[in-house]
Coordinates of C-alpha atoms and ligand atoms in Angstrom, one line a residue:
M22 CA 83.8 81.9 154.3
S23 CA 85.2 84.1 151.5
Q24 CA 87.6 86.9 152.4
I25 CA 85.9 89.4 150.0
D26 CA 82.6 90.4 151.5
I27 CA 80.1 91.8 149.1
Q28 CA 77.8 94.3 150.8
R29 CA 77.2 96.9 148.2
A30 CA 76.7 96.3 144.5
A31 CA 75.9 98.1 141.4
V32 CA 74.2 97.0 138.2
I33 CA 74.8 98.7 134.9
G34 CA 71.9 98.3 132.4
A35 CA 68.2 98.2 133.2
G36 CA 67.1 96.0 130.3
T37 CA 65.8 92.4 130.5
M38 CA 68.8 91.0 132.3
G39 CA 69.6 94.0 134.5
R40 CA 66.1 93.8 136.0
G41 CA 66.4 90.2 137.0
I42 CA 70.0 90.6 138.3
V43 CA 69.0 93.6 140.5
M44 CA 66.3 91.5 142.0
C45 CA 68.7 88.6 142.6
L46 CA 71.0 90.9 144.6
A47 CA 68.2 92.8 146.5
N48 CA 66.5 89.5 147.4
A49 CA 69.8 88.2 148.8
G50 CA 70.0 91.3 151.1
I51 CA 72.5 93.3 149.1
A52 CA 72.1 97.0 148.6
V53 CA 72.2 97.7 144.9
R54 CA 72.6 100.9 142.9
W55 CA 71.3 100.9 139.4
V56 CA 72.7 102.8 136.4
D57 CA 71.4 103.1 132.9
N58 CA 72.3 105.9 130.5
N59 CA 68.6 106.0 129.4
P60 CA 66.6 107.5 132.3
Q61 CA 63.3 106.3 130.8
M62 CA 64.6 102.7 130.7
L63 CA 65.5 103.0 134.4
E64 CA 62.1 104.4 135.3
Q65 CA 60.3 101.6 133.5
A66 CA 62.6 99.0 135.0
L67 CA 62.0 100.2 138.6
A68 CA 58.3 100.1 137.9
A69 CA 58.6 96.5 136.6
V70 CA 60.6 95.4 139.6
T71 CA 58.1 97.0 142.0
E72 CA 55.3 95.2 140.1
T73 CA 57.1 91.9 140.4
Y74 CA 57.4 92.3 144.2
A75 CA 53.7 93.2 144.4
H76 CA 52.9 90.2 142.3
N77 CA 55.0 88.0 144.7
V78 CA 53.0 89.4 147.6
R79 CA 49.6 88.7 145.8
Q80 CA 50.8 85.2 145.2
G81 CA 51.7 84.8 148.9
R82 CA 55.3 84.1 148.2
I83 CA 56.6 87.0 150.4
D84 CA 54.8 89.4 152.8
Q85 CA 54.5 93.1 152.3
A86 CA 57.3 93.9 154.7
E87 CA 59.7 91.6 152.8
A88 CA 58.7 93.2 149.5
D89 CA 59.2 96.7 151.0
A90 CA 62.6 95.7 152.3
R91 CA 63.7 94.3 149.0
R92 CA 62.5 97.3 147.1
A93 CA 64.2 99.6 149.6
R94 CA 67.6 98.0 148.8
I95 CA 67.4 99.2 145.2
S96 CA 68.3 102.8 144.3
V97 CA 68.8 104.7 141.1
A98 CA 72.3 106.1 140.6
D99 CA 74.7 107.6 138.2
Y100 CA 78.3 106.5 137.6
P101 CA 79.9 108.9 140.2
A102 CA 77.4 107.5 142.9
I103 CA 78.7 104.0 142.6
R104 CA 82.4 104.6 143.4
D105 CA 82.3 102.8 146.8
V106 CA 80.6 99.5 145.8
D107 CA 82.3 96.1 146.2
L108 CA 80.9 94.6 143.0
V109 CA 79.6 95.9 139.7
I110 CA 77.7 93.7 137.3
E111 CA 77.5 95.0 133.8
A112 CA 74.5 94.1 131.7
V113 CA 74.4 96.4 128.7
Y114 CA 74.1 95.5 125.0
E115 CA 76.2 92.5 123.8
N116 CA 79.0 94.6 122.2
L117 CA 82.6 94.3 123.0
E118 CA 83.6 97.9 122.4
L119 CA 80.8 99.2 124.5
K120 CA 81.6 96.8 127.4
Q121 CA 85.3 97.8 127.2
Q122 CA 84.4 101.5 127.3
I123 CA 82.3 100.9 130.4
F124 CA 85.0 98.7 132.1
R125 CA 87.6 101.4 131.5
Q126 CA 85.3 103.9 133.1
L127 CA 84.5 101.7 136.0
D128 CA 88.2 100.9 136.6
G129 CA 89.0 104.6 136.9
L130 CA 86.1 105.2 139.2
L131 CA 86.0 102.3 141.7
Q132 CA 88.1 101.4 144.7
P133 CA 91.0 99.1 143.7
Q134 CA 89.6 96.1 145.5
A135 CA 86.2 96.2 143.8
I136 CA 85.2 93.3 141.5
L137 CA 84.0 94.0 138.0
A138 CA 81.8 91.4 136.4
S139 CA 80.1 91.2 133.0
N140 CA 76.9 89.3 132.2
T141 CA 78.0 88.8 128.6
S142 CA 76.6 85.7 126.9
A143 CA 79.6 84.9 124.8
L144 CA 82.2 87.7 124.6
D145 CA 85.8 87.3 125.6
I146 CA 86.2 88.0 129.3
D147 CA 90.0 88.5 128.9
A148 CA 89.4 91.1 126.2
I149 CA 87.2 93.0 128.6
A150 CA 89.6 92.6 131.6
A151 CA 92.5 93.7 129.4
V152 CA 91.3 97.3 129.3
T153 CA 91.4 97.6 133.1
R154 CA 94.4 97.9 135.5
R155 CA 92.8 95.1 137.6
P156 CA 92.3 92.0 135.3
Q157 CA 92.6 89.8 138.5
Q158 CA 89.4 91.5 139.7
V159 CA 87.4 90.8 136.5
L160 CA 85.2 87.8 135.7
G161 CA 82.0 86.8 134.0
L162 CA 78.7 86.4 135.9
H163 CA 76.5 84.9 133.3
F164 CA 72.9 84.9 134.5
F165 CA 70.1 83.3 132.5
S166 CA 66.8 84.8 131.6
P167 CA 64.7 85.6 133.6
A168 CA 67.6 86.1 136.0
H169 CA 65.6 86.2 139.2
I170 CA 64.0 82.8 138.4
M171 CA 66.6 80.7 136.5
K172 CA 68.8 78.8 138.8
L173 CA 72.0 78.7 136.8
L174 CA 74.9 81.1 137.2
E175 CA 77.9 80.5 135.0
I176 CA 80.9 82.0 136.7
V177 CA 83.5 82.7 134.0
R178 CA 87.1 82.6 135.1
G179 CA 89.4 84.9 133.0
A180 CA 93.0 84.0 132.5
A181 CA 94.0 86.5 135.3
T182 CA 91.0 86.1 137.7
A183 CA 92.3 85.8 141.2
P184 CA 91.2 82.7 143.3
P185 CA 89.7 84.9 146.1
V186 CA 87.6 86.8 143.5
L187 CA 86.3 83.4 142.2
E188 CA 85.5 82.4 145.7
A189 CA 83.7 85.6 146.4
A190 CA 81.6 85.0 143.2
L191 CA 80.8 81.4 144.4
A192 CA 79.8 82.7 147.8
L193 CA 77.6 85.3 146.1
G194 CA 76.0 82.6 144.0
E195 CA 75.2 80.6 147.1
R196 CA 73.7 83.7 148.8
M197 CA 71.4 84.3 145.8
G198 CA 70.3 80.6 145.8
K199 CA 71.9 79.9 142.5
V200 CA 73.5 76.7 141.1
S201 CA 76.9 78.1 140.2
V202 CA 79.2 76.4 137.7
V203 CA 82.7 77.8 137.0
S204 CA 83.6 77.9 133.3
G205 CA 86.8 78.8 131.5
N206 CA 86.8 81.6 129.0
C207 CA 85.8 80.6 125.4
P208 CA 83.2 81.9 123.0
G209 CA 79.8 81.0 124.6
F210 CA 81.4 79.5 127.7
I211 CA 80.0 76.1 128.5
G212 CA 76.2 76.4 127.9
N213 CA 76.0 78.7 124.8
R214 CA 79.0 77.0 123.1
M215 CA 77.2 73.7 123.3
L216 CA 73.9 75.3 122.3
R217 CA 75.4 76.6 119.1
T218 CA 76.3 73.2 117.7
Y219 CA 72.9 71.8 118.8
V220 CA 71.0 74.6 117.2
L221 CA 73.1 74.4 114.0
E222 CA 72.0 70.7 113.6
A223 CA 68.4 71.7 114.2
R224 CA 68.6 74.4 111.5
K225 CA 70.4 72.1 109.1
M226 CA 67.5 69.7 109.4
L227 CA 65.0 72.4 108.5
L228 CA 66.9 72.8 105.2
E229 CA 67.2 69.0 104.6
G230 CA 63.5 68.3 105.1
A231 CA 62.1 68.8 108.7
F232 CA 59.8 71.5 109.9
P233 CA 60.3 73.5 113.1
Y234 CA 57.3 71.8 114.9
Q235 CA 58.7 68.4 114.1
V236 CA 62.2 69.2 115.5
D237 CA 60.7 70.7 118.6
A238 CA 58.2 67.7 119.1
A239 CA 61.1 65.2 118.9
L240 CA 63.2 67.0 121.5
Q241 CA 60.2 67.7 123.7
G242 CA 59.3 64.1 123.4
F243 CA 62.7 63.3 124.8
G244 CA 61.8 65.5 127.7
F245 CA 63.4 68.9 126.9
A246 CA 61.3 71.8 128.4
M247 CA 61.3 73.4 125.0
G248 CA 62.6 72.5 121.5
P249 CA 65.1 74.9 119.9
F250 CA 62.6 76.8 117.8
R251 CA 60.2 77.4 120.6
M252 CA 63.2 78.6 122.6
Y253 CA 64.1 81.1 119.8
D254 CA 60.5 82.4 119.9
V255 CA 60.8 83.0 123.6
V256 CA 64.3 84.6 123.4
G257 CA 63.5 86.6 120.2
I258 CA 64.7 85.4 116.8
D259 CA 65.8 89.0 116.0
L260 CA 68.6 89.2 118.6
E261 CA 71.0 87.0 116.6
W262 CA 69.7 88.5 113.3
R263 CA 70.5 92.1 114.6
A264 CA 73.9 90.9 115.9
R265 CA 74.7 89.5 112.5
Q266 CA 73.7 92.8 110.9
L267 CA 75.8 94.7 113.3
A268 CA 78.8 92.4 112.8
G269 CA 78.3 92.7 109.0
K270 CA 78.8 89.0 108.5
G271 CA 77.2 85.6 108.9
Q272 CA 73.9 86.7 107.3
E273 CA 74.6 84.6 104.1
A274 CA 75.1 81.2 105.8
H275 CA 72.4 78.7 104.6
E276 CA 71.4 77.8 108.1
V277 CA 70.2 81.3 109.1
Q278 CA 68.2 81.9 105.9
V279 CA 64.9 80.8 107.6
D280 CA 65.6 83.1 110.6
N281 CA 66.4 86.0 108.2
R282 CA 63.2 85.6 106.3
L283 CA 61.1 85.3 109.5
C284 CA 62.7 88.5 110.8
E285 CA 62.3 90.4 107.5
A286 CA 58.6 89.6 107.8
G287 CA 58.6 91.0 111.4
R288 CA 58.2 87.6 112.9
F289 CA 60.5 88.0 115.9
G290 CA 58.9 85.4 118.1
Q291 CA 56.4 85.5 121.0
K292 CA 56.9 89.2 121.5
S293 CA 55.5 90.0 118.1
G294 CA 52.8 87.4 118.1
N295 CA 54.5 85.4 115.3
G296 CA 57.8 83.7 115.0
Y297 CA 58.4 80.0 114.3
Y298 CA 54.9 79.7 115.7
H299 CA 51.8 81.8 115.9
Y300 CA 50.6 83.3 119.2
E301 CA 47.1 84.6 119.9
P302 CA 47.1 88.1 121.5
G303 CA 48.1 87.8 125.1
S304 CA 48.8 84.1 124.8
R305 CA 52.1 82.3 125.1
Q306 CA 50.7 79.1 123.6
A307 CA 52.8 78.2 120.5
E308 CA 50.5 77.3 117.7
H309 CA 51.7 75.4 114.6
D310 CA 51.6 77.8 111.6
V311 CA 51.5 76.3 108.1
Q312 CA 52.8 79.6 106.7
V313 CA 56.1 78.9 108.5
D314 CA 56.3 75.4 106.9
A315 CA 55.7 76.9 103.5
L316 CA 58.5 79.4 104.1
V317 CA 60.9 76.7 105.3
Q318 CA 60.2 74.7 102.2
E319 CA 60.6 77.7 99.9
V320 CA 63.9 78.7 101.5
S321 CA 65.4 75.2 101.4
E322 CA 64.3 74.5 97.8
G323 CA 65.5 77.9 96.8
L324 CA 68.9 77.0 98.1
G325 CA 68.9 73.8 96.1
Y326 CA 68.1 71.2 98.9
R327 CA 66.2 68.1 97.9
R328 CA 63.9 67.7 100.9
R329 CA 63.5 64.2 102.5
D330 CA 61.5 62.9 105.5
I331 CA 63.5 63.3 108.7
G332 CA 62.1 61.2 111.6
P333 CA 62.2 61.9 115.3
E334 CA 65.0 59.3 115.8
E335 CA 67.4 61.2 113.5
I336 CA 66.4 64.6 115.0
L337 CA 67.3 63.3 118.5
E338 CA 70.4 61.5 117.4
R339 CA 71.9 64.6 115.7
C340 CA 70.9 67.2 118.3
L341 CA 72.0 65.1 121.3
L342 CA 75.3 63.9 119.7
A343 CA 76.1 67.5 118.7
L344 CA 75.7 68.5 122.4
V345 CA 77.8 65.5 123.7
N346 CA 80.7 65.9 121.2
E347 CA 81.0 69.6 122.0
G348 CA 80.7 68.9 125.7
A349 CA 83.6 66.4 125.3
K350 CA 85.7 69.1 123.7
I351 CA 84.8 71.5 126.5
L352 CA 85.9 68.9 129.0
E353 CA 89.1 68.0 127.1
E354 CA 90.1 71.7 126.9
G355 CA 89.5 72.2 130.7
I356 CA 86.8 74.8 130.1
A357 CA 84.5 72.7 132.4
G358 CA 86.0 71.1 135.5
S359 CA 84.0 67.9 135.2
A360 CA 81.2 66.2 133.2
Q361 CA 78.9 66.8 136.2
D362 CA 79.5 70.6 135.8
I363 CA 78.3 70.4 132.2
D364 CA 75.3 68.4 133.2
R365 CA 74.4 71.0 135.9
V366 CA 74.6 73.7 133.3
Y367 CA 72.2 71.8 131.0
L368 CA 69.8 70.8 133.7
N369 CA 69.5 74.2 135.3
G370 CA 69.9 76.6 132.4
Y371 CA 68.8 74.8 129.2
G372 CA 65.8 72.6 130.2
F373 CA 67.5 69.3 129.6
P374 CA 65.3 66.5 131.1
A375 CA 66.2 65.9 134.7
D376 CA 65.5 62.2 134.5
K377 CA 68.2 61.8 131.8
G378 CA 70.8 63.4 134.1
G379 CA 72.3 65.9 131.6
P380 CA 73.9 65.3 128.2
M381 CA 77.2 63.8 129.5
S382 CA 75.5 61.5 132.0
W383 CA 73.1 60.5 129.2
A384 CA 76.1 59.7 127.0
D385 CA 77.7 57.6 129.7
G386 CA 74.4 55.7 130.1
Q387 CA 74.4 54.9 126.3
G388 CA 78.0 53.7 126.6
L389 CA 80.8 55.9 125.2
A390 CA 81.9 53.2 122.8
S391 CA 78.4 53.3 121.2
I392 CA 78.4 57.1 121.2
R393 CA 81.8 57.0 119.4
Q394 CA 80.5 54.5 116.8
R395 CA 77.5 56.7 116.1
L396 CA 79.7 59.8 115.7
L397 CA 81.9 58.0 113.3
Q398 CA 78.9 56.9 111.3
L399 CA 77.7 60.6 111.1
Q400 CA 81.2 61.6 110.1
A401 CA 81.2 59.2 107.3
E402 CA 77.8 60.4 106.1
S403 CA 78.0 64.1 106.7
G404 CA 81.5 65.3 107.2
A405 CA 84.4 66.1 109.5
H406 CA 82.5 68.2 112.0
W407 CA 81.2 64.9 113.5
R408 CA 84.7 63.6 114.2
P409 CA 84.6 62.3 117.8
A410 CA 86.4 64.5 120.3
R411 CA 89.9 63.2 121.2
L412 CA 88.7 62.7 124.8
I413 CA 86.0 60.3 123.6
D414 CA 88.7 58.2 121.8
E415 CA 90.8 58.2 125.0
L416 CA 88.0 57.3 127.4
V417 CA 86.8 54.5 125.1
S418 CA 90.3 53.1 124.8
A419 CA 90.6 53.2 128.6
G420 CA 87.1 51.7 129.1
K421 CA 86.0 54.8 131.0
G422 CA 83.1 57.3 130.9
F423 CA 82.9 61.0 131.1
A424 CA 82.1 60.8 134.8
D425 CA 85.6 59.4 135.4
H426 CA 87.3 62.4 133.8
R427 CA 88.6 65.3 135.9
A428 CA 90.3 68.4 134.4
I429 CA 93.8 68.8 135.5
G430 CA 94.6 71.9 137.6
Ligands
NAD524 P1 68.7 95.0 126.8 O1 68.9 95.5 125.5 O2 67.4 94.5 127.3 O3 69.3 96.1 127.9 C1 70.5 96.8 127.8 C2 70.4 98.1 128.6 O4 71.7 98.6 128.6 C3 69.5 99.1 128.1 O5 68.6 99.5 129.1 C4 70.4 100.3 127.7 O6 69.8 101.6 127.9 C5 71.6 100.1 128.6 N1 72.8 100.7 128.2 C6 73.4 100.7 127.0 N2 74.5 101.4 127.0 C7 74.7 101.8 128.3 C8 75.7 102.6 129.0 N3 76.8 103.0 128.4 N4 75.6 102.8 130.3 C9 74.5 102.3 131.0 N5 73.5 101.6 130.4 C10 73.6 101.4 129.1 O7 69.8 93.8 127.0 P2 69.7 92.4 127.8 O8 68.9 91.4 127.0 O9 69.4 92.7 129.2 O10 71.2 91.9 127.7 C11 72.3 92.5 128.5 C12 73.5 91.6 128.5 O11 73.1 90.3 129.0 C13 74.1 91.3 127.1 O12 75.5 91.2 127.2 C14 73.5 89.9 126.8 O13 74.2 89.2 125.8 C15 73.4 89.3 128.1 N6 72.5 88.2 128.3 C16 71.2 88.3 127.8 C17 70.3 87.3 128.0 C18 68.9 87.4 127.5 O14 68.2 86.4 127.4 N7 68.4 88.6 127.1 C19 70.7 86.1 128.7 C20 72.0 86.1 129.2 C21 72.8 87.1 129.0

């Protein structure tokens, strides 16, 4: 039983994530006050939540009384009206200055014992905590989209986060029926940090000769719920594109040129009917689009690549080994407490095939000595970023696997 009991919560932000997070809290019996500086957004969000509950009733998942009880726990509020809550979860735009401004405001407003959490996907939790006078009460609660459905909750421990605060977050995760994994603080935490290296390989292969549907087919053939380009279509290709524009950098990298061209053409993914694939009106069925293949070819040839055939074996090899090597670095740095934690992140948040046990367990199954050889081979062919993580060298020398490794402390 945790010492900090969370009875009243507030959510800041009524966008995609705020909506799901509010439902997670209300469904777990927690009264939640909802703040957004855009009243129209809040109104639409409340209507969307009410409709989700009505849909759950129509589907027979909950009865009307339960739907009413859940809905009654949610109330619209402004900042002054949340001063007595035990926990705030912030889910506004992914922008450090904006989050810092909100945390400064919350710190001045809330009781000293209240916990302040951010749903940031990748920003520095310590930089957010640093603007408050209570960094020990600050942590990341990284939900996945849609938050009321996805099982994973990454709980991000800042340098100053107090153990009872972490325990309260774990207890909250359990109450919400989540699979909680504690992560250290680094860009992207466990899941998105690994995803970055995996997606980078996928994008490189588009330039070298593969087409999006081929990359996705290879990974889906392995058992992933979705290949990376289908995933981008669901998430929205424009999110990273806009973030690069805001940051004023990264737009020129070869690997994002296909994304840039798709976004410039208004192809943002499923929501705009076209992205890496085509979608018929009202359909979520991803249809192969030859126009996208032509665009990929044009971009890569324009950048001077000489395209070659890339088969499913190479696609799998490069994407999986990118995940495993980054996972090993995450383990080595103590960002994840165990290989099992990394696997739980990938199984519950990223659609990794359950029968393969997660990327680290898959690597153990292959034999780490073989994984190391394959990484060395890739390093010889394509450069230093494939250099095996130090932990892989150490485990292979000791005849051990990832499952044998435990982070110290
Ligand atoms: P969104 O754009 O859908 O919603 C953001 C909301 O914040 C908007 O309703 C906006 O009006 C509100 N807002 C902005 N400034 C505000 C302020 N000062 N006070 C109150 N409200 C304010 O964003 P989203 O997709 O829900 O993402 C929110 C956060 O969650 C980001 O940090 C994002 O990185 C993270 N996240 C997103 C996803 C995803 O798939 N969308 C997944 C995991 C984490």
